Amino acid sequence: MQQIRKSRQRDAILQDLRARTDHPTAMELYLSVRKTIPNLSLGTLYRNLNGLCESGQIIRLSVGGEEHFDACTKRHWHLKCDRCGRFYDLPTPDDTNAVPFPAYEGELRDYSLVFFGVCTHCARTAVEK
Amino acid sequence: MQQIRKSRQRDAILQDLRARTDHPTAMELYLSVRKTIPNLSLGTLYRNLNGLCESGQIIRLSVGGEEHFDACTKRHWHLKCDRCGRFYDLPTPDDTNAVPFPAYEGELRDYSLVFFGVCTHCARTAVEK
DNA sequence: ATTCGTGCAAATGCTTTGCAGCCGT
DNA sequence: ACGGCTGCAAAGCATTTGCACGAAT
């Protein structure tokens, strides 16, 4: 059994992600954390992101071939904006069955719900193209 | 404006995908279509998959860093099996609002819903580990 | 004849991994 | 001191792209 040690890098990554309201990609997070730890390596970032996902401290969002990360581990819904491509949290019912689990001869344990549309910000700056 | 020509390769790809009930990755589809067109190239496959997605003839499913494709373009729910990793269709309510669209100051156009759990087949061969 | 689509191979981009040295316990 | 964690660089892998040729209209 492998113990887990404290590391300045992992702490900084988690802290940075928790301080954000968006859901950055690995590269976005990398650039951000490098302001604190300039010689942080990409390998370390990825190793830690994977570890944090496995230990359930963060969540990985996969949509359209992109990977985004979220420090909020409570089940909640997301919006992926068609225009700016960013992810946003949506008001999510507390009721687990807000999404009706279909009858299925197997086990449905959890779900991921992502809406597509236009985010508040992009809707305001309504640029018709 | 670019016209689109008929191509044996694109037809074979679409036909193969439509004949399947699973939702293959690009590589799985590649291996399958190569039984019909042995010298099909990966570049061609990817170019066509992207084109078919853009023209709305197929759908791309992104989960956990994997890309799967689906020839059924009607909105429906999926299960990603924890054990075998495969995708399956789930019985999906016809009602568009089976998933309650949250109040949001923007526009919610569509959504993607993926359940996680254990598929029928894996549930039967209940291997406790 | 025009120009789109293909096969091939090289290039790209993101992620993982091997390794030697550093750091937490 | 032990063994996990890091930076670096190389490797891996899926996907994209440039190019010359073949095929559809």
Short mmCIF file of C-alpha atoms (C1' of nucleotides) in Angstrom, two decimals:
data_model
loop_
_atom_site.label_atom_id
_atom_site.label_comp_id
_atom_site.label_asym_id
_atom_site.label_seq_id
_atom_site.Cartn_x
_atom_site.Cartn_y
_atom_site.Cartn_z
CA MET A 1 0.00 0.00 0.00
CA GLN A 2 1.39 3.27 -1.13
CA GLN A 3 1.18 6.29 1.06
CA ILE A 4 0.54 9.73 -0.34
CA ARG A 5 2.81 12.57 0.58
CA LYS A 6 2.15 16.24 0.63
CA SER A 7 3.54 18.16 -2.28
CA ARG A 8 3.70 21.85 -2.98
CA GLN A 9 2.77 21.20 -6.60
CA ARG A 10 -0.32 19.15 -5.89
CA ASP A 11 -1.51 21.64 -3.31
CA ALA A 12 -1.08 24.50 -5.75
CA ILE A 13 -2.95 22.67 -8.50
CA LEU A 14 -5.89 21.84 -6.26
CA GLN A 15 -5.98 25.32 -4.79
CA ASP A 16 -5.92 26.93 -8.22
CA LEU A 17 -8.69 24.72 -9.51
CA ARG A 18 -10.83 25.36 -6.44
CA ALA A 19 -10.43 29.10 -6.82
CA ARG A 20 -11.84 29.00 -10.34
CA THR A 21 -15.44 29.04 -11.44
CA ASP A 22 -14.69 27.89 -14.95
CA HIS A 23 -13.57 24.39 -15.76
CA PRO A 24 -10.13 24.62 -17.32
CA THR A 25 -8.35 22.17 -19.56
CA ALA A 26 -5.06 20.73 -18.38
CA MET A 27 -3.17 23.34 -20.40
CA GLU A 28 -5.19 26.25 -19.05
CA LEU A 29 -4.58 25.04 -15.54
CA TYR A 30 -0.92 24.53 -16.29
CA LEU A 31 -0.47 28.11 -17.46
CA SER A 32 -2.29 29.35 -14.41
CA VAL A 33 -0.41 27.31 -11.82
CA ARG A 34 2.88 28.30 -13.42
CA LYS A 35 2.29 31.80 -12.15
CA THR A 36 2.82 30.34 -8.69
CA ILE A 37 5.29 27.58 -9.53
CA PRO A 38 7.11 28.71 -12.66
CA ASN A 39 8.99 25.49 -13.25
CA LEU A 40 6.04 23.17 -12.81
CA SER A 41 6.27 20.49 -15.44
CA LEU A 42 3.44 19.19 -17.57
CA GLY A 43 4.22 15.64 -16.51
CA THR A 44 3.69 16.57 -12.89
CA LEU A 45 0.45 18.35 -13.71
CA TYR A 46 -0.96 15.35 -15.53
CA ARG A 47 0.23 12.91 -12.87
CA ASN A 48 -1.50 14.96 -10.22
CA LEU A 49 -4.68 15.50 -12.19
CA ASN A 50 -4.98 11.76 -12.68
CA GLY A 51 -4.27 11.09 -9.03
CA LEU A 52 -6.78 13.68 -7.86
CA CYS A 53 -9.43 12.19 -10.14
CA GLU A 54 -8.77 8.71 -8.84
CA SER A 55 -8.96 9.84 -5.24
CA GLY A 56 -12.23 11.61 -6.04
CA GLN A 57 -10.99 15.09 -5.14
CA ILE A 58 -11.68 16.46 -8.60
CA ILE A 59 -13.77 15.53 -11.61
CA ARG A 60 -12.91 15.10 -15.24
CA LEU A 61 -15.34 16.40 -17.85
CA SER A 62 -14.99 14.92 -21.34
CA VAL A 63 -16.87 16.61 -24.13
CA GLY A 64 -16.16 16.91 -27.80
CA GLY A 65 -12.70 15.47 -27.45
CA GLU A 66 -11.69 17.97 -24.80
CA GLU A 67 -10.87 17.25 -21.20
CA HIS A 68 -11.85 19.77 -18.56
CA PHE A 69 -11.42 19.61 -14.81
CA ASP A 70 -13.70 20.63 -11.98
CA ALA A 71 -12.93 20.83 -8.28
CA CYS A 72 -16.60 20.61 -7.37
CA THR A 73 -17.27 16.92 -6.93
CA LYS A 74 -20.95 17.19 -6.09
CA ARG A 75 -23.10 15.97 -8.95
CA HIS A 76 -24.15 18.95 -10.99
CA TRP A 77 -25.07 19.87 -14.53
CA HIS A 78 -22.98 21.77 -17.03
CA LEU A 79 -23.36 23.98 -20.03
CA LYS A 80 -20.89 23.87 -22.86
CA CYS A 81 -21.20 27.16 -24.75
CA ASP A 82 -21.42 26.82 -28.55
CA ARG A 83 -19.81 30.19 -29.04
CA CYS A 84 -16.94 30.50 -26.55
CA GLY A 85 -16.53 26.78 -25.93
CA ARG A 86 -16.32 27.24 -22.18
CA PHE A 87 -18.00 25.19 -19.49
CA TYR A 88 -20.32 26.64 -16.91
CA ASP A 89 -22.22 25.23 -13.97
CA LEU A 90 -25.97 25.16 -14.21
CA PRO A 91 -28.50 25.38 -11.39
CA THR A 92 -28.99 21.73 -10.52
CA PRO A 93 -31.93 20.22 -8.65
CA ASP A 94 -30.97 18.56 -5.39
CA ASP A 95 -33.30 15.72 -6.22
CA THR A 96 -31.24 12.80 -7.48
CA ASN A 97 -34.14 11.76 -9.66
CA ALA A 98 -34.48 15.11 -11.41
CA VAL A 99 -33.27 12.97 -14.24
CA PRO A 100 -35.54 9.93 -14.34
CA PHE A 101 -33.39 6.82 -14.33
CA PRO A 102 -34.75 4.60 -17.07
CA ALA A 103 -35.78 1.02 -16.43
CA TYR A 104 -32.78 -1.09 -17.32
CA GLU A 105 -31.77 -4.64 -16.68
CA GLY A 106 -28.40 -3.74 -15.22
CA GLU A 107 -27.24 -1.08 -12.83
CA LEU A 108 -27.33 2.67 -13.35
CA ARG A 109 -25.10 4.20 -10.73
CA ASP A 110 -24.55 7.77 -11.81
CA TYR A 111 -24.85 10.06 -14.78
CA SER A 112 -23.27 13.01 -16.53
CA LEU A 113 -25.49 15.69 -18.02
CA VAL A 114 -24.11 18.38 -20.29
CA PHE A 115 -26.27 20.95 -22.01
CA PHE A 116 -25.28 22.72 -25.20
CA GLY A 117 -26.31 26.25 -25.95
CA VAL A 118 -25.19 29.79 -25.43
CA CYS A 119 -23.83 31.02 -22.15
CA THR A 120 -25.10 34.12 -20.39
CA HIS A 121 -22.10 36.14 -21.38
CA CYS A 122 -22.16 35.23 -25.07
CA ALA A 123 -25.94 35.71 -25.18
CA ARG A 124 -25.48 39.29 -23.97
CA THR A 125 -22.84 40.16 -26.52
CA ALA A 126 -25.24 38.83 -29.14
CA VAL A 127 -23.04 38.82 -32.18
CA GLU A 128 -25.09 37.58 -35.10
CA LYS A 129 -22.86 36.07 -37.68
CA MET B 1 -19.53 26.59 -51.61
CA GLN B 2 -18.07 23.15 -51.92
CA GLN B 3 -20.09 20.35 -53.36
CA ILE B 4 -19.98 16.90 -51.85
CA ARG B 5 -19.35 13.92 -54.08
CA LYS B 6 -20.28 10.34 -53.58
CA SER B 7 -17.48 8.12 -52.40
CA ARG B 8 -17.29 4.40 -51.92
CA GLN B 9 -15.36 4.89 -48.71
CA ARG B 10 -17.83 7.27 -47.10
CA ASP B 11 -20.75 5.04 -48.06
CA ALA B 12 -19.06 2.00 -46.57
CA ILE B 13 -18.27 3.83 -43.34
CA LEU B 14 -21.83 5.06 -42.90
CA GLN B 15 -23.30 1.70 -43.80
CA ASP B 16 -21.04 -0.14 -41.38
CA LEU B 17 -21.87 2.26 -38.56
CA ARG B 18 -25.60 1.99 -39.25
CA ALA B 19 -25.46 -1.79 -39.17
CA ARG B 20 -23.99 -1.77 -35.67
CA THR B 21 -25.80 -1.56 -32.38
CA ASP B 22 -22.70 -0.70 -30.41
CA HIS B 23 -20.95 2.63 -30.67
CA PRO B 24 -17.46 1.99 -31.95
CA THR B 25 -14.36 4.12 -31.65
CA ALA B 26 -12.67 5.32 -34.81
CA MET B 27 -10.21 2.45 -34.65
CA GLU B 28 -12.89 -0.19 -34.13
CA LEU B 29 -14.79 1.18 -37.09
CA TYR B 30 -11.60 1.31 -39.13
CA LEU B 31 -10.85 -2.36 -38.55
CA SER B 32 -14.41 -3.25 -39.43
CA VAL B 33 -14.66 -1.21 -42.64
CA ARG B 34 -11.31 -2.60 -43.77
CA LYS B 35 -12.98 -5.96 -44.21
CA THR B 36 -14.84 -4.33 -47.09
CA ILE B 37 -12.22 -1.86 -48.25
CA PRO B 38 -8.87 -3.34 -47.25
CA ASN B 39 -6.78 -0.34 -48.20
CA LEU B 40 -8.94 2.25 -46.50
CA SER B 41 -6.65 4.73 -44.83
CA LEU B 42 -7.03 6.15 -41.36
CA GLY B 43 -6.83 9.67 -42.71
CA THR B 44 -9.82 9.02 -44.93
CA LEU B 45 -11.75 7.50 -42.06
CA TYR B 46 -11.16 10.49 -39.82
CA ARG B 47 -11.90 12.97 -42.59
CA ASN B 48 -15.20 11.25 -43.26
CA LEU B 49 -16.15 10.87 -39.62
CA ASN B 50 -15.62 14.59 -39.13
CA GLY B 51 -17.59 15.42 -42.25
CA LEU B 52 -20.46 13.14 -41.28
CA CYS B 53 -20.59 14.72 -37.82
CA GLU B 54 -20.66 18.21 -39.30
CA SER B 55 -23.42 17.31 -41.72
CA GLY B 56 -25.37 15.80 -38.85
CA GLN B 57 -25.49 12.30 -40.27
CA ILE B 58 -23.74 10.77 -37.28
CA ILE B 59 -23.04 11.71 -33.70
CA ARG B 60 -19.86 11.84 -31.71
CA LEU B 61 -19.89 10.63 -28.11
CA SER B 62 -17.06 11.86 -25.92
CA VAL B 63 -16.62 10.25 -22.55
CA GLY B 64 -13.59 9.70 -20.40
CA GLY B 65 -11.24 10.79 -23.13
CA GLU B 66 -12.64 8.32 -25.65
CA GLU B 67 -14.48 9.15 -28.82
CA HIS B 68 -17.28 6.91 -29.97
CA PHE B 69 -19.57 7.25 -32.94
CA ASP B 70 -23.25 6.63 -33.37
CA ALA B 71 -25.30 6.57 -36.56
CA CYS B 72 -28.53 7.17 -34.64
CA THR B 73 -28.94 10.93 -34.60
CA LYS B 74 -32.16 11.05 -32.63
CA ARG B 75 -31.57 12.32 -29.13
CA HIS B 76 -31.20 9.35 -26.83
CA TRP B 77 -29.49 8.38 -23.63
CA HIS B 78 -26.47 6.16 -23.21
CA LEU B 79 -24.89 3.87 -20.70
CA LYS B 80 -21.16 3.55 -20.39
CA CYS B 81 -20.42 0.26 -18.69
CA ASP B 82 -17.92 0.43 -15.84
CA ARG B 83 -16.81 -3.13 -16.45
CA CYS B 84 -16.55 -3.63 -20.21
CA GLY B 85 -16.24 0.03 -21.12
CA ARG B 86 -18.77 -0.27 -23.92
CA PHE B 87 -21.60 2.09 -24.77
CA TYR B 88 -25.22 1.04 -24.95
CA ASP B 89 -28.43 2.79 -25.80
CA LEU B 90 -30.93 3.24 -23.01
CA PRO B 91 -34.70 3.41 -23.28
CA THR B 92 -35.26 7.12 -23.69
CA PRO B 93 -38.50 9.02 -23.04
CA ASP B 94 -39.89 10.72 -26.11
CA ASP B 95 -40.67 13.76 -24.02
CA THR B 96 -38.04 16.38 -24.68
CA ASN B 97 -38.44 17.62 -21.14
CA ALA B 98 -37.84 14.25 -19.52
CA VAL B 99 -34.77 16.12 -18.42
CA PRO B 100 -35.99 19.37 -16.91
CA PHE B 101 -34.14 22.23 -18.57
CA PRO B 102 -32.95 24.46 -15.75
CA ALA B 103 -33.75 28.16 -15.65
CA TYR B 104 -30.77 29.89 -17.20
CA GLU B 105 -30.11 33.33 -18.52
CA GLY B 106 -28.83 32.14 -21.86
CA GLU B 107 -29.96 29.48 -24.26
CA LEU B 108 -30.08 25.74 -23.67
CA ARG B 109 -30.49 24.08 -27.03
CA ASP B 110 -29.74 20.44 -26.47
CA TYR B 111 -28.10 18.07 -24.04
CA SER B 112 -26.11 14.90 -23.74
CA LEU B 113 -26.91 12.40 -21.02
CA VAL B 114 -24.65 9.49 -20.23
CA PHE B 115 -25.24 7.08 -17.39
CA PHE B 116 -22.53 5.08 -15.72
CA GLY B 117 -23.12 1.66 -14.30
CA VAL B 118 -23.07 -1.96 -15.30
CA CYS B 119 -24.55 -3.20 -18.55
CA THR B 120 -27.00 -6.06 -18.79
CA HIS B 121 -24.41 -8.43 -20.08
CA CYS B 122 -21.79 -7.70 -17.42
CA ALA B 123 -24.45 -7.75 -14.70
CA ARG B 124 -25.35 -11.31 -15.71
CA THR B 125 -21.80 -12.56 -15.65
CA ALA B 126 -21.57 -11.12 -12.16
CA VAL B 127 -17.89 -11.48 -11.48
CA GLU B 128 -17.23 -10.22 -7.98
CA LYS B 129 -13.70 -9.06 -7.70
"C1'" DA C 1 -11.84 19.24 -67.56
"C1'" DT C 2 -12.48 20.38 -63.08
"C1'" DT C 3 -11.95 19.69 -58.46
"C1'" DC C 4 -13.17 16.70 -54.64
"C1'" DG C 5 -11.72 12.45 -52.26
"C1'" DT C 6 -8.16 9.08 -51.33
"C1'" DG C 7 -3.83 6.67 -49.76
"C1'" DC C 8 0.31 7.41 -47.86
"C1'" DA C 9 3.45 9.36 -44.83
"C1'" DA C 10 4.86 13.05 -42.14
"C1'" DA C 11 3.46 16.17 -38.73
"C1'" DT C 12 0.85 17.65 -34.74
"C1'" DG C 13 -0.86 17.84 -30.14
"C1'" DC C 14 -2.00 15.98 -25.92
"C1'" DT C 15 -0.75 12.71 -22.49
"C1'" DT C 16 2.22 9.28 -20.44
"C1'" DT C 17 6.53 7.40 -18.97
"C1'" DG C 18 11.66 6.49 -17.67
"C1'" DC C 19 15.04 8.27 -15.05
"C1'" DA C 20 18.06 10.63 -11.86
"C1'" DG C 21 17.80 13.67 -8.15
"C1'" DC C 22 14.98 16.13 -4.51
"C1'" DC C 23 11.90 16.26 -0.69
"C1'" DG C 24 8.52 14.65 2.88
"C1'" DT C 25 8.10 11.52 6.59
"C1'" DA D 1 17.20 6.46 5.03
"C1'" DC D 2 13.34 5.15 2.51
"C1'" DG D 3 10.39 5.78 -1.04
"C1'" DG D 4 7.17 9.07 -3.07
"C1'" DC D 5 7.29 13.25 -6.10
"C1'" DT D 6 9.44 16.30 -9.42
"C1'" DG D 7 11.55 18.23 -13.74
"C1'" DC D 8 13.08 17.02 -17.92
"C1'" DA D 9 13.08 14.76 -22.12
"C1'" DA D 10 11.76 11.02 -24.78
"C1'" DA D 11 8.13 8.04 -26.05
"C1'" DG D 12 3.28 6.95 -27.17
"C1'" DC D 13 -0.95 7.36 -29.35
"C1'" DA D 14 -4.86 9.30 -31.63
"C1'" DT D 15 -5.86 12.55 -34.96
"C1'" DT D 16 -4.78 15.88 -38.60
"C1'" DT D 17 -2.56 17.48 -42.69
"C1'" DG D 18 0.30 18.04 -47.24
"C1'" DC D 19 0.75 16.07 -51.44
"C1'" DA D 20 0.26 13.72 -55.79
"C1'" DC D 21 -2.85 10.66 -57.89
"C1'" DG D 22 -7.48 8.66 -58.81
"C1'" DA D 23 -12.39 9.28 -59.24
"C1'" DA D 24 -16.95 11.72 -59.57
"C1'" DT D 25 -19.55 15.03 -62.05
#
